[in-house]
Amino acid sequence: MENEPTAELIRAQLRRLRLKAELSQEEFGRLVHFSNSQVSAVELGQRPLDRFFLKRADEVLGTGGLLTSLLKLAERDGQPSWFRPWLDAERQAQQLRCYQPSLIPGLLQTENYARSMIRTDDMLGGEEADRRLAVRLDRQSVLTRPDPPKFVAVIEEAVLRRADESFRGVMGQQVAHLVEASELPHVAVHVIPLDVSLHIGLTGPFTLARGGDGGWVGYLENQLGGTVIDNDEDVAILLSRWESVRSEAMSRRQSIELMKEVVESWS
């Protein structure tokens, strides 16, 4: 959910900026391609804040991205308390290491893949699913900022090949995106081949972030949420397990060639 105080601030700023521009709700609606009633509903809090609407509002009102920046803050503040420390660690990281045995890591997911995964949770309503998708895609901006962290991901070959006929198009696009991301100088994707049957990583996914001070923190995902690991002894265990899973994986170039082969096999 949106953080309500921040959401109220966005609505108040939107109305203030619209009035400063001497635009009626109807005039403003025409410029942002929304109806008069939709603009009114947003300003009154009767309609959820919409990323596209606020992006258009920023452009029309010349805010320099103020409203969309505030929306990102509202979404961050709306995260569960257990997730906020990890979001901070992820944003401030100089290095990120991720092992995922069953999925494509969130920072490397395409929009269609992320949407498909989020929608597997039939307990989520449409608005909450859309909000989670927006947050996940926004998190990926850490890899496109001017000073991105070095991001190394280790995944299983089985994850790349998990696609029935209905999901093959989404998965083909996703694996092609992994290849493209792997060509970036600060991103490396390493694949553990199918013939490696058992290793310590299969006990569960984990991510490690190294901050500017050189210290590491870890993050463990589970079905109900996640846990931030900052105890030195536990972080040392995760770093050791990282070395184990990384040693089982193919080189960066070999992994790229395998991913290209997977995409070609489906075409």
PDB file of C-alpha atoms in Angstrom:
ATOM      1  CA  MET A   1       0.000   0.000   0.000  1.00  0.00           C
ATOM      2  CA  GLU A   2       1.013   3.627  -0.461  1.00  0.00           C
ATOM      3  CA  ASN A   3       2.303   5.425   2.599  1.00  0.00           C
ATOM      4  CA  GLU A   4      -0.745   7.611   3.337  1.00  0.00           C
ATOM      5  CA  PRO A   5       0.980  10.781   4.641  1.00  0.00           C
ATOM      6  CA  THR A   6       3.263  10.805   1.605  1.00  0.00           C
ATOM      7  CA  ALA A   7       0.321  10.086  -0.714  1.00  0.00           C
ATOM      8  CA  GLU A   8      -1.541  13.051   0.786  1.00  0.00           C
ATOM      9  CA  LEU A   9       1.523  15.214   0.211  1.00  0.00           C
ATOM     10  CA  ILE A  10       1.596  14.161  -3.455  1.00  0.00           C
ATOM     11  CA  ARG A  11      -2.074  15.047  -3.908  1.00  0.00           C
ATOM     12  CA  ALA A  12      -1.610  18.404  -2.214  1.00  0.00           C
ATOM     13  CA  GLN A  13       1.442  19.190  -4.356  1.00  0.00           C
ATOM     14  CA  LEU A  14      -0.408  18.144  -7.504  1.00  0.00           C
ATOM     15  CA  ARG A  15      -3.312  20.474  -6.744  1.00  0.00           C
ATOM     16  CA  ARG A  16      -0.982  23.337  -5.759  1.00  0.00           C
ATOM     17  CA  LEU A  17       1.067  23.020  -8.934  1.00  0.00           C
ATOM     18  CA  ARG A  18      -2.049  22.753 -11.117  1.00  0.00           C
ATOM     19  CA  LEU A  19      -3.526  25.906  -9.603  1.00  0.00           C
ATOM     20  CA  LYS A  20      -0.187  27.720  -9.875  1.00  0.00           C
ATOM     21  CA  ALA A  21      -0.236  26.872 -13.595  1.00  0.00           C
ATOM     22  CA  GLU A  22      -3.775  28.357 -13.721  1.00  0.00           C
ATOM     23  CA  LEU A  23      -5.268  25.162 -15.088  1.00  0.00           C
ATOM     24  CA  SER A  24      -8.726  23.863 -14.279  1.00  0.00           C
ATOM     25  CA  GLN A  25      -9.120  20.139 -13.673  1.00  0.00           C
ATOM     26  CA  GLU A  26     -10.675  19.826 -17.121  1.00  0.00           C
ATOM     27  CA  GLU A  27      -7.838  21.724 -18.834  1.00  0.00           C
ATOM     28  CA  PHE A  28      -5.212  19.798 -16.934  1.00  0.00           C
ATOM     29  CA  GLY A  29      -6.980  16.509 -17.729  1.00  0.00           C
ATOM     30  CA  ARG A  30      -6.789  17.203 -21.456  1.00  0.00           C
ATOM     31  CA  LEU A  31      -3.040  17.813 -21.206  1.00  0.00           C
ATOM     32  CA  VAL A  32      -2.325  14.600 -19.280  1.00  0.00           C
ATOM     33  CA  HIS A  33      -4.905  12.557 -21.260  1.00  0.00           C
ATOM     34  CA  PHE A  34      -7.178  11.929 -18.271  1.00  0.00           C
ATOM     35  CA  SER A  35     -10.794  12.976 -17.821  1.00  0.00           C
ATOM     36  CA  ASN A  36     -11.913  15.804 -15.531  1.00  0.00           C
ATOM     37  CA  SER A  37     -13.502  13.251 -13.168  1.00  0.00           C
ATOM     38  CA  GLN A  38     -10.300  11.180 -13.046  1.00  0.00           C
ATOM     39  CA  VAL A  39      -8.195  14.228 -12.143  1.00  0.00           C
ATOM     40  CA  SER A  40     -10.683  15.127  -9.423  1.00  0.00           C
ATOM     41  CA  ALA A  41     -10.662  11.560  -8.065  1.00  0.00           C
ATOM     42  CA  VAL A  42      -6.849  11.553  -7.851  1.00  0.00           C
ATOM     43  CA  GLU A  43      -6.719  14.911  -6.049  1.00  0.00           C
ATOM     44  CA  LEU A  44      -9.436  13.837  -3.585  1.00  0.00           C
ATOM     45  CA  GLY A  45      -7.805  10.475  -2.849  1.00  0.00           C
ATOM     46  CA  GLN A  46     -10.693   8.543  -4.410  1.00  0.00           C
ATOM     47  CA  ARG A  47      -8.402   7.016  -7.040  1.00  0.00           C
ATOM     48  CA  PRO A  48      -4.974   5.421  -6.369  1.00  0.00           C
ATOM     49  CA  LEU A  49      -1.949   7.384  -7.460  1.00  0.00           C
ATOM     50  CA  ASP A  50      -0.909   6.280 -10.919  1.00  0.00           C
ATOM     51  CA  ARG A  51       2.714   6.249 -12.120  1.00  0.00           C
ATOM     52  CA  PHE A  52       1.779   7.151 -15.721  1.00  0.00           C
ATOM     53  CA  PHE A  53      -0.534   9.954 -14.565  1.00  0.00           C
ATOM     54  CA  LEU A  54       2.138  11.489 -12.324  1.00  0.00           C
ATOM     55  CA  LYS A  55       4.802  11.154 -15.029  1.00  0.00           C
ATOM     56  CA  ARG A  56       2.574  13.098 -17.425  1.00  0.00           C
ATOM     57  CA  ALA A  57       1.772  15.615 -14.680  1.00  0.00           C
ATOM     58  CA  ASP A  58       5.503  16.179 -14.077  1.00  0.00           C
ATOM     59  CA  GLU A  59       6.004  16.805 -17.799  1.00  0.00           C
ATOM     60  CA  VAL A  60       3.022  19.158 -18.161  1.00  0.00           C
ATOM     61  CA  LEU A  61       3.776  21.120 -14.981  1.00  0.00           C
ATOM     62  CA  GLY A  62       7.562  21.175 -15.457  1.00  0.00           C
ATOM     63  CA  THR A  63       8.300  19.856 -11.967  1.00  0.00           C
ATOM     64  CA  GLY A  64      11.589  18.143 -12.782  1.00  0.00           C
ATOM     65  CA  GLY A  65      10.161  14.775 -11.761  1.00  0.00           C
ATOM     66  CA  LEU A  66       8.983  15.869  -8.294  1.00  0.00           C
ATOM     67  CA  LEU A  67       5.704  13.942  -8.248  1.00  0.00           C
ATOM     68  CA  THR A  68       7.117  10.639  -9.507  1.00  0.00           C
ATOM     69  CA  SER A  69       9.997  10.950  -7.033  1.00  0.00           C
ATOM     70  CA  LEU A  70       7.504  11.405  -4.215  1.00  0.00           C
ATOM     71  CA  LEU A  71       5.571   8.362  -5.450  1.00  0.00           C
ATOM     72  CA  LYS A  72       8.742   6.258  -5.256  1.00  0.00           C
ATOM     73  CA  LEU A  73       9.181   7.464  -1.681  1.00  0.00           C
ATOM     74  CA  ALA A  74       5.572   6.559  -0.875  1.00  0.00           C
ATOM     75  CA  GLU A  75       6.040   3.081  -2.324  1.00  0.00           C
ATOM     76  CA  ARG A  76       9.254   2.595  -0.369  1.00  0.00           C
ATOM     77  CA  ASP A  77       7.653   3.739   2.865  1.00  0.00           C
ATOM     78  CA  GLY A  78       4.741   1.420   2.144  1.00  0.00           C
ATOM     79  CA  GLN A  79       7.038  -1.611   2.196  1.00  0.00           C
ATOM     80  CA  PRO A  80       6.896  -4.015   5.149  1.00  0.00           C
ATOM     81  CA  SER A  81       9.246  -3.013   7.948  1.00  0.00           C
ATOM     82  CA  TRP A  82      11.405  -6.122   7.422  1.00  0.00           C
ATOM     83  CA  PHE A  83      12.091  -5.152   3.793  1.00  0.00           C
ATOM     84  CA  ARG A  84      13.093  -1.496   4.218  1.00  0.00           C
ATOM     85  CA  PRO A  85      16.595  -2.168   5.641  1.00  0.00           C
ATOM     86  CA  TRP A  86      17.349  -4.397   2.646  1.00  0.00           C
ATOM     87  CA  LEU A  87      16.098  -1.753   0.184  1.00  0.00           C
ATOM     88  CA  ASP A  88      18.494   0.722   1.800  1.00  0.00           C
ATOM     89  CA  ALA A  89      21.391  -1.765   1.637  1.00  0.00           C
ATOM     90  CA  GLU A  90      20.602  -2.558  -2.006  1.00  0.00           C
ATOM     91  CA  ARG A  91      20.495   1.111  -3.011  1.00  0.00           C
ATOM     92  CA  GLN A  92      23.763   1.937  -1.246  1.00  0.00           C
ATOM     93  CA  ALA A  93      25.647  -1.190  -2.325  1.00  0.00           C
ATOM     94  CA  GLN A  94      28.909  -1.080  -4.229  1.00  0.00           C
ATOM     95  CA  GLN A  95      28.732  -4.827  -4.816  1.00  0.00           C
ATOM     96  CA  LEU A  96      25.752  -7.194  -5.003  1.00  0.00           C
ATOM     97  CA  ARG A  97      25.923 -10.978  -5.136  1.00  0.00           C
ATOM     98  CA  CYS A  98      22.799 -13.048  -5.679  1.00  0.00           C
ATOM     99  CA  TYR A  99      22.163 -16.791  -5.824  1.00  0.00           C
ATOM    100  CA  GLN A 100      18.715 -17.886  -6.982  1.00  0.00           C
ATOM    101  CA  PRO A 101      17.996 -21.619  -7.415  1.00  0.00           C
ATOM    102  CA  SER A 102      14.420 -21.373  -8.706  1.00  0.00           C
ATOM    103  CA  LEU A 103      13.772 -17.953 -10.307  1.00  0.00           C
ATOM    104  CA  ILE A 104      15.434 -15.216 -12.306  1.00  0.00           C
ATOM    105  CA  PRO A 105      16.796 -12.660  -9.777  1.00  0.00           C
ATOM    106  CA  GLY A 106      14.433  -9.712  -9.328  1.00  0.00           C
ATOM    107  CA  LEU A 107      16.966  -7.113 -10.497  1.00  0.00           C
ATOM    108  CA  LEU A 108      17.235  -8.923 -13.836  1.00  0.00           C
ATOM    109  CA  GLN A 109      13.576  -9.760 -14.460  1.00  0.00           C
ATOM    110  CA  THR A 110      11.761  -8.388 -17.496  1.00  0.00           C
ATOM    111  CA  GLU A 111       8.431  -6.686 -16.887  1.00  0.00           C
ATOM    112  CA  ASN A 112       6.493  -9.617 -18.392  1.00  0.00           C
ATOM    113  CA  TYR A 113       8.387 -12.214 -16.357  1.00  0.00           C
ATOM    114  CA  ALA A 114       7.971 -10.194 -13.136  1.00  0.00           C
ATOM    115  CA  ARG A 115       4.265  -9.696 -13.800  1.00  0.00           C
ATOM    116  CA  SER A 116       3.773 -13.411 -14.449  1.00  0.00           C
ATOM    117  CA  MET A 117       5.555 -14.353 -11.221  1.00  0.00           C
ATOM    118  CA  ILE A 118       3.669 -11.818  -9.096  1.00  0.00           C
ATOM    119  CA  ARG A 119       0.342 -12.995 -10.492  1.00  0.00           C
ATOM    120  CA  THR A 120       1.002 -16.556  -9.364  1.00  0.00           C
ATOM    121  CA  ASP A 121      -0.066 -15.303  -5.905  1.00  0.00           C
ATOM    122  CA  ASP A 122      -3.853 -15.568  -6.183  1.00  0.00           C
ATOM    123  CA  MET A 123      -4.278 -13.785  -2.837  1.00  0.00           C
ATOM    124  CA  LEU A 124      -3.156 -10.470  -4.370  1.00  0.00           C
ATOM    125  CA  GLY A 125      -5.695  -8.029  -5.764  1.00  0.00           C
ATOM    126  CA  GLY A 126      -5.048  -6.292  -9.072  1.00  0.00           C
ATOM    127  CA  GLU A 127      -3.954  -2.984  -7.535  1.00  0.00           C
ATOM    128  CA  GLU A 128      -1.545  -4.627  -5.082  1.00  0.00           C
ATOM    129  CA  ALA A 129      -0.070  -6.789  -7.859  1.00  0.00           C
ATOM    130  CA  ASP A 130       0.471  -3.681  -9.987  1.00  0.00           C
ATOM    131  CA  ARG A 131       2.078  -1.876  -7.043  1.00  0.00           C
ATOM    132  CA  ARG A 132       4.468  -4.751  -6.388  1.00  0.00           C
ATOM    133  CA  LEU A 133       5.386  -4.863 -10.071  1.00  0.00           C
ATOM    134  CA  ALA A 134       6.116  -1.123 -10.095  1.00  0.00           C
ATOM    135  CA  VAL A 135       8.312  -1.431  -6.989  1.00  0.00           C
ATOM    136  CA  ARG A 136      10.230  -4.374  -8.425  1.00  0.00           C
ATOM    137  CA  LEU A 137      10.905  -2.584 -11.702  1.00  0.00           C
ATOM    138  CA  ASP A 138      11.898   0.590  -9.856  1.00  0.00           C
ATOM    139  CA  ARG A 139      14.450  -1.368  -7.805  1.00  0.00           C
ATOM    140  CA  GLN A 140      16.197  -2.296 -11.050  1.00  0.00           C
ATOM    141  CA  SER A 141      17.257   1.331 -11.491  1.00  0.00           C
ATOM    142  CA  VAL A 142      20.156   0.560  -9.131  1.00  0.00           C
ATOM    143  CA  LEU A 143      21.822  -1.161 -12.119  1.00  0.00           C
ATOM    144  CA  THR A 144      21.334   1.779 -14.507  1.00  0.00           C
ATOM    145  CA  ARG A 145      22.398   4.651 -12.279  1.00  0.00           C
ATOM    146  CA  PRO A 146      25.620   6.548 -13.108  1.00  0.00           C
ATOM    147  CA  ASP A 147      27.622   4.642 -10.466  1.00  0.00           C
ATOM    148  CA  PRO A 148      26.062   1.163 -10.488  1.00  0.00           C
ATOM    149  CA  PRO A 149      27.232  -1.596  -8.160  1.00  0.00           C
ATOM    150  CA  LYS A 150      29.080  -4.624  -9.461  1.00  0.00           C
ATOM    151  CA  PHE A 151      26.278  -7.208  -9.675  1.00  0.00           C
ATOM    152  CA  VAL A 152      27.055 -10.916  -9.912  1.00  0.00           C
ATOM    153  CA  ALA A 153      24.221 -13.432 -10.138  1.00  0.00           C
ATOM    154  CA  VAL A 154      24.407 -17.229 -10.041  1.00  0.00           C
ATOM    155  CA  ILE A 155      21.383 -19.113 -11.357  1.00  0.00           C
ATOM    156  CA  GLU A 156      20.515 -22.696 -12.246  1.00  0.00           C
ATOM    157  CA  GLU A 157      20.311 -23.892 -15.863  1.00  0.00           C
ATOM    158  CA  ALA A 158      16.986 -25.537 -14.967  1.00  0.00           C
ATOM    159  CA  VAL A 159      15.509 -22.065 -14.366  1.00  0.00           C
ATOM    160  CA  LEU A 160      16.400 -21.024 -17.921  1.00  0.00           C
ATOM    161  CA  ARG A 161      14.715 -24.083 -19.404  1.00  0.00           C
ATOM    162  CA  ARG A 162      11.529 -23.975 -17.306  1.00  0.00           C
ATOM    163  CA  ALA A 163       8.979 -22.950 -19.931  1.00  0.00           C
ATOM    164  CA  ASP A 164       5.928 -24.709 -21.317  1.00  0.00           C
ATOM    165  CA  GLU A 165       4.352 -23.569 -24.593  1.00  0.00           C
ATOM    166  CA  SER A 166       2.286 -20.825 -22.947  1.00  0.00           C
ATOM    167  CA  PHE A 167       5.302 -19.347 -21.122  1.00  0.00           C
ATOM    168  CA  ARG A 168       7.937 -19.847 -23.804  1.00  0.00           C
ATOM    169  CA  GLY A 169       7.530 -16.367 -25.328  1.00  0.00           C
ATOM    170  CA  VAL A 170       7.960 -14.668 -21.943  1.00  0.00           C
ATOM    171  CA  MET A 171      10.906 -16.893 -21.077  1.00  0.00           C
ATOM    172  CA  GLY A 172      12.597 -16.372 -24.424  1.00  0.00           C
ATOM    173  CA  GLN A 173      12.396 -12.615 -23.904  1.00  0.00           C
ATOM    174  CA  GLN A 174      13.692 -13.047 -20.355  1.00  0.00           C
ATOM    175  CA  VAL A 175      16.725 -15.134 -21.291  1.00  0.00           C
ATOM    176  CA  ALA A 176      17.555 -12.731 -24.127  1.00  0.00           C
ATOM    177  CA  HIS A 177      17.443  -9.930 -21.555  1.00  0.00           C
ATOM    178  CA  LEU A 178      19.885 -11.877 -19.356  1.00  0.00           C
ATOM    179  CA  VAL A 179      22.286 -12.129 -22.281  1.00  0.00           C
ATOM    180  CA  GLU A 180      21.994  -8.390 -22.910  1.00  0.00           C
ATOM    181  CA  ALA A 181      22.515  -7.580 -19.225  1.00  0.00           C
ATOM    182  CA  SER A 182      25.519  -9.902 -19.080  1.00  0.00           C
ATOM    183  CA  GLU A 183      27.269  -7.836 -21.725  1.00  0.00           C
ATOM    184  CA  LEU A 184      27.316  -4.831 -19.372  1.00  0.00           C
ATOM    185  CA  PRO A 185      30.696  -4.340 -17.697  1.00  0.00           C
ATOM    186  CA  HIS A 186      29.219  -4.250 -14.182  1.00  0.00           C
ATOM    187  CA  VAL A 187      26.867  -7.246 -14.529  1.00  0.00           C
ATOM    188  CA  ALA A 188      27.827 -10.927 -14.634  1.00  0.00           C
ATOM    189  CA  VAL A 189      25.452 -13.887 -14.797  1.00  0.00           C
ATOM    190  CA  HIS A 190      26.897 -17.340 -14.118  1.00  0.00           C
ATOM    191  CA  VAL A 191      24.918 -20.521 -14.750  1.00  0.00           C
ATOM    192  CA  ILE A 192      25.236 -23.754 -12.784  1.00  0.00           C
ATOM    193  CA  PRO A 193      24.766 -26.517 -15.388  1.00  0.00           C
ATOM    194  CA  LEU A 194      22.219 -29.288 -15.104  1.00  0.00           C
ATOM    195  CA  ASP A 195      24.900 -31.931 -14.547  1.00  0.00           C
ATOM    196  CA  VAL A 196      25.718 -30.410 -11.140  1.00  0.00           C
ATOM    197  CA  SER A 197      23.101 -32.311  -9.188  1.00  0.00           C
ATOM    198  CA  LEU A 198      23.674 -31.365  -5.540  1.00  0.00           C
ATOM    199  CA  HIS A 199      25.371 -28.392  -3.893  1.00  0.00           C
ATOM    200  CA  ILE A 200      24.904 -26.237  -0.788  1.00  0.00           C
ATOM    201  CA  GLY A 201      23.039 -23.472  -2.597  1.00  0.00           C
ATOM    202  CA  LEU A 202      19.996 -25.642  -3.188  1.00  0.00           C
ATOM    203  CA  THR A 203      18.986 -25.100   0.443  1.00  0.00           C
ATOM    204  CA  GLY A 204      17.731 -21.633  -0.522  1.00  0.00           C
ATOM    205  CA  PRO A 205      18.299 -18.286  -2.259  1.00  0.00           C
ATOM    206  CA  PHE A 206      20.345 -15.487  -0.739  1.00  0.00           C
ATOM    207  CA  THR A 207      21.732 -12.091  -1.676  1.00  0.00           C
ATOM    208  CA  LEU A 208      24.726 -10.197  -0.315  1.00  0.00           C
ATOM    209  CA  ALA A 209      25.364  -6.446  -0.449  1.00  0.00           C
ATOM    210  CA  ARG A 210      28.682  -4.724   0.245  1.00  0.00           C
ATOM    211  CA  GLY A 211      28.402  -1.107   1.357  1.00  0.00           C
ATOM    212  CA  GLY A 212      30.796   1.796   0.966  1.00  0.00           C
ATOM    213  CA  ASP A 213      32.374   0.955   4.323  1.00  0.00           C
ATOM    214  CA  GLY A 214      33.382  -2.478   3.065  1.00  0.00           C
ATOM    215  CA  GLY A 215      30.915  -4.324   5.291  1.00  0.00           C
ATOM    216  CA  TRP A 216      28.532  -6.985   4.005  1.00  0.00           C
ATOM    217  CA  VAL A 217      24.887  -7.650   4.820  1.00  0.00           C
ATOM    218  CA  GLY A 218      22.792 -10.565   3.618  1.00  0.00           C
ATOM    219  CA  TYR A 219      19.178 -11.116   2.705  1.00  0.00           C
ATOM    220  CA  LEU A 220      17.257 -14.402   2.849  1.00  0.00           C
ATOM    221  CA  GLU A 221      13.917 -14.810   1.077  1.00  0.00           C
ATOM    222  CA  ASN A 222      11.123 -17.127   2.131  1.00  0.00           C
ATOM    223  CA  GLN A 223       7.440 -17.720   1.385  1.00  0.00           C
ATOM    224  CA  LEU A 224       6.256 -15.127   3.922  1.00  0.00           C
ATOM    225  CA  GLY A 225       8.834 -12.396   3.411  1.00  0.00           C
ATOM    226  CA  GLY A 226      12.528 -12.129   4.106  1.00  0.00           C
ATOM    227  CA  THR A 227      15.217 -11.613   6.714  1.00  0.00           C
ATOM    228  CA  VAL A 228      18.123  -9.172   6.692  1.00  0.00           C
ATOM    229  CA  ILE A 229      21.334 -10.797   7.989  1.00  0.00           C
ATOM    230  CA  ASP A 230      23.856  -8.420   9.587  1.00  0.00           C
ATOM    231  CA  ASN A 231      25.393 -10.654  12.260  1.00  0.00           C
ATOM    232  CA  ASP A 232      29.100 -11.057  11.418  1.00  0.00           C
ATOM    233  CA  GLU A 233      29.117 -14.799  11.961  1.00  0.00           C
ATOM    234  CA  ASP A 234      26.037 -15.407   9.792  1.00  0.00           C
ATOM    235  CA  VAL A 235      27.299 -13.070   7.069  1.00  0.00           C
ATOM    236  CA  ALA A 236      30.584 -15.008   7.035  1.00  0.00           C
ATOM    237  CA  ILE A 237      28.616 -18.237   6.487  1.00  0.00           C
ATOM    238  CA  LEU A 238      26.762 -16.684   3.546  1.00  0.00           C
ATOM    239  CA  LEU A 239      30.010 -15.403   2.029  1.00  0.00           C
ATOM    240  CA  SER A 240      31.447 -18.912   2.294  1.00  0.00           C
ATOM    241  CA  ARG A 241      28.364 -20.405   0.674  1.00  0.00           C
ATOM    242  CA  TRP A 242      28.599 -17.805  -2.077  1.00  0.00           C
ATOM    243  CA  GLU A 243      32.103 -19.016  -2.901  1.00  0.00           C
ATOM    244  CA  SER A 244      30.762 -22.578  -3.021  1.00  0.00           C
ATOM    245  CA  VAL A 245      27.914 -21.855  -5.448  1.00  0.00           C
ATOM    246  CA  ARG A 246      30.051 -19.556  -7.583  1.00  0.00           C
ATOM    247  CA  SER A 247      32.659 -22.327  -7.932  1.00  0.00           C
ATOM    248  CA  GLU A 248      29.986 -24.694  -9.301  1.00  0.00           C
ATOM    249  CA  ALA A 249      28.962 -22.259 -12.054  1.00  0.00           C
ATOM    250  CA  MET A 250      30.341 -21.799 -15.536  1.00  0.00           C
ATOM    251  CA  SER A 251      32.381 -18.777 -16.562  1.00  0.00           C
ATOM    252  CA  ARG A 252      30.679 -15.567 -17.659  1.00  0.00           C
ATOM    253  CA  ARG A 253      31.374 -16.256 -21.359  1.00  0.00           C
ATOM    254  CA  GLN A 254      30.326 -19.917 -21.148  1.00  0.00           C
ATOM    255  CA  SER A 255      27.123 -18.848 -19.389  1.00  0.00           C
ATOM    256  CA  ILE A 256      26.311 -16.296 -22.100  1.00  0.00           C
ATOM    257  CA  GLU A 257      26.820 -18.943 -24.797  1.00  0.00           C
ATOM    258  CA  LEU A 258      24.522 -21.349 -22.946  1.00  0.00           C
ATOM    259  CA  MET A 259      21.824 -18.686 -22.604  1.00  0.00           C
ATOM    260  CA  LYS A 260      22.080 -17.873 -26.316  1.00  0.00           C
ATOM    261  CA  GLU A 261      21.718 -21.579 -27.095  1.00  0.00           C
ATOM    262  CA  VAL A 262      18.583 -21.771 -24.940  1.00  0.00           C
ATOM    263  CA  VAL A 263      16.975 -18.831 -26.777  1.00  0.00           C
ATOM    264  CA  GLU A 264      17.902 -20.273 -30.185  1.00  0.00           C
ATOM    265  CA  SER A 265      16.494 -23.680 -29.271  1.00  0.00           C
ATOM    266  CA  TRP A 266      13.069 -22.094 -28.833  1.00  0.00           C
ATOM    267  CA  SER A 267      13.063 -20.103 -32.075  1.00  0.00           C
TER     268      SER A 267
END
